[in-house]
XYZ file of C-alpha atoms in Angstrom:
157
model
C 3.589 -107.781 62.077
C 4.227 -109.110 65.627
C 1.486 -105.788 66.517
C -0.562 -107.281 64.380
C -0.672 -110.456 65.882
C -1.260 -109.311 69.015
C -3.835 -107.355 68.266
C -6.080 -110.000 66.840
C -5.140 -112.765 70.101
C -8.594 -113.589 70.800
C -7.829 -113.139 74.555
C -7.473 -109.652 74.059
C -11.365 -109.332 72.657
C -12.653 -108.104 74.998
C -10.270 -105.064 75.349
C -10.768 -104.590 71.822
C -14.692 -104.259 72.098
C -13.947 -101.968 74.773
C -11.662 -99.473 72.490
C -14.722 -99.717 69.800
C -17.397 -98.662 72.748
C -15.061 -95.419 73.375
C -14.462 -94.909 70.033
C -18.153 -95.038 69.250
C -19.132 -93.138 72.128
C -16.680 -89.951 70.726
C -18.969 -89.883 67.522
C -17.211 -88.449 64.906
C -16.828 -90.016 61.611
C -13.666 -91.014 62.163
C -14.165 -93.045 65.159
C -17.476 -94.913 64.203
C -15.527 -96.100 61.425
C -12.670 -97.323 63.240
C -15.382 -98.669 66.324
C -17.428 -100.979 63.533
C -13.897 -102.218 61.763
C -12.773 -103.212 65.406
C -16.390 -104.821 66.083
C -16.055 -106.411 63.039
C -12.575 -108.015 63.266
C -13.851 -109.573 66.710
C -16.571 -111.058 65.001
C -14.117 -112.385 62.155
C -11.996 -113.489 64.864
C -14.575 -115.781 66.022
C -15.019 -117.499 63.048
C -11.344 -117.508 62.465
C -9.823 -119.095 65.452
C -10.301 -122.732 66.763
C -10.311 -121.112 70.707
C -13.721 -118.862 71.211
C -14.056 -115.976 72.605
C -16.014 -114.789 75.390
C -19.691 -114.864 74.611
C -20.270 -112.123 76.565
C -17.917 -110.109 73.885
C -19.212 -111.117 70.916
C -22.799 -110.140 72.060
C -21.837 -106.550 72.913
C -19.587 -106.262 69.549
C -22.665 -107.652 67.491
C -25.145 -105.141 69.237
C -23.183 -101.987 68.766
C -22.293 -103.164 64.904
C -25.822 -103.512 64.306
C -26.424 -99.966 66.030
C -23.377 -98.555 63.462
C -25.155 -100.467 60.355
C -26.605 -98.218 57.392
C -30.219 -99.167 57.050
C -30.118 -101.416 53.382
C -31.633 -104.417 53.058
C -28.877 -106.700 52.812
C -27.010 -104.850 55.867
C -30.445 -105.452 57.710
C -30.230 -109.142 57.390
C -27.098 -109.187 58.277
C -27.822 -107.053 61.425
C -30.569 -109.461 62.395
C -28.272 -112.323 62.495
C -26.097 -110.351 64.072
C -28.959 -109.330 66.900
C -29.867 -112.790 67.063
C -26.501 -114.164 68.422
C -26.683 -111.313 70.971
C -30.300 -112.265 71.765
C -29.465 -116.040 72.643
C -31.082 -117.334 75.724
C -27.151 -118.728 76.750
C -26.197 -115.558 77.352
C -29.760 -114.148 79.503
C -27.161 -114.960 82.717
C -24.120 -113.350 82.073
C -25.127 -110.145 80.652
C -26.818 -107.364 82.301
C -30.281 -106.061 82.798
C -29.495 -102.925 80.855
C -27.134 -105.166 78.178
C -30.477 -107.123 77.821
C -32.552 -104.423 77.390
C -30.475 -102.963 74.861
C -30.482 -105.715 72.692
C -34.023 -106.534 72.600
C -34.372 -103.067 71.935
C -32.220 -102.924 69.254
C -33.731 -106.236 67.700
C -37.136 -104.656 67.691
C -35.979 -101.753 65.673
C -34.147 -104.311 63.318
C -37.875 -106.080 62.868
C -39.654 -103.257 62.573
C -36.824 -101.894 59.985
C -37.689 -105.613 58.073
C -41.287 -104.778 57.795
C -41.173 -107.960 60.482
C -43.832 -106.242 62.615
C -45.423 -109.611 64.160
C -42.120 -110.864 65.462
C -41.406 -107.513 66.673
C -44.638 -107.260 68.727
C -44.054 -110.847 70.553
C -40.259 -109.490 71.034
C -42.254 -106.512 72.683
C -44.799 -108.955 74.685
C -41.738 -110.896 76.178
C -39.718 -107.460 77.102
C -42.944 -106.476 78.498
C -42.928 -109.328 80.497
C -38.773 -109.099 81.899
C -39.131 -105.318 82.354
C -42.908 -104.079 83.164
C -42.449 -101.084 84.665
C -39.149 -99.933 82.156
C -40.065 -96.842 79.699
C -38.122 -97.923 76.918
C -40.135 -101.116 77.222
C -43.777 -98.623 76.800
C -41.730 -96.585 73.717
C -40.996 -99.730 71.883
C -44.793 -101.097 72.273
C -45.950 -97.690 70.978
C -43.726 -97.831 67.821
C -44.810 -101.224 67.157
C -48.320 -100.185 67.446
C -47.707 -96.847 65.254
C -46.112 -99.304 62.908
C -49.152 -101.867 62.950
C -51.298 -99.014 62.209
C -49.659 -97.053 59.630
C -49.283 -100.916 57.638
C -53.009 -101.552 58.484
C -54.215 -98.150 56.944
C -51.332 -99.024 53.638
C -53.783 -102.223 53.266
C -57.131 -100.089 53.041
C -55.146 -98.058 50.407
């Protein structure tokens, strides 16, 4: 019980995410399961305790859930939210270009996943803007566009 405890101290979040990132980095079945429960119980913890926990954290846990999330609708909203509190403009300064970049990535997928293709292309004109010269930036633009197009030739239908 005392294990238990211990294990869900809100000072020990950030070790926590880091367990999830290795066991979602080994892949199998097992450990993706085990990585999004662990994501998931920081995220609860948040909520849950009167002390917060490291921004910073919560961001990373809330990217890599939404990167473990099945692709339903109502797991999609819930991914978007979760994208969002990644995406905050508090945490542009303590998170890393690449961090960044991942997330904005990963919220452009989310939009395009919600059929939210407008917001996903000004998501694309502002990472466009913070990384010019990245190729991930150039992919994303071209699936938006694909996107666009493919919807655009659904209308003529």
């Amino acid at each position: 019980e005392e294990v238990a405890q211990l294990d869900d101290h809100e000072e020990l979040a950030a070790i926590n995410v880091q367990r999830a990132v290795v066991m979602q980095r080994r892949g199998g079945a097992e450990d993706l399961e085990g990585a999004n429960e662990m994501y998931n119980r920081v995220m609860r913890l948040r909520i849950a305790r009167e002390r917060e926990i490291d921004v910073t954290v919560l961001a990373v846990a809330s990217n890599n859930a939404v990167t473990l999330s099945k692709s339903n609708k109502g797991k999609l909203l819930d991914a978007l939210k979760r994208i969002n509190l990644a995406s905050k403009e508090s945490l542009e300064h303590k998170l890393t270009k690449k961090q960044r970049l991942d997330i904005a990535i990963n919220k452009i997928l989310l939009l395009l996943q919600s059929s939210r293709i407008d917001e996903a292309r000004r998501e694309c004109q502002r990472l466009a803007q913070d990384f010019p010269d990245n190729p991930r930036v150039a992919v994303a633009q071209a699936t938006v566009a694909y996107k666009e197009k493919k919807g655009k030739g659904a209308e003529g239908a």
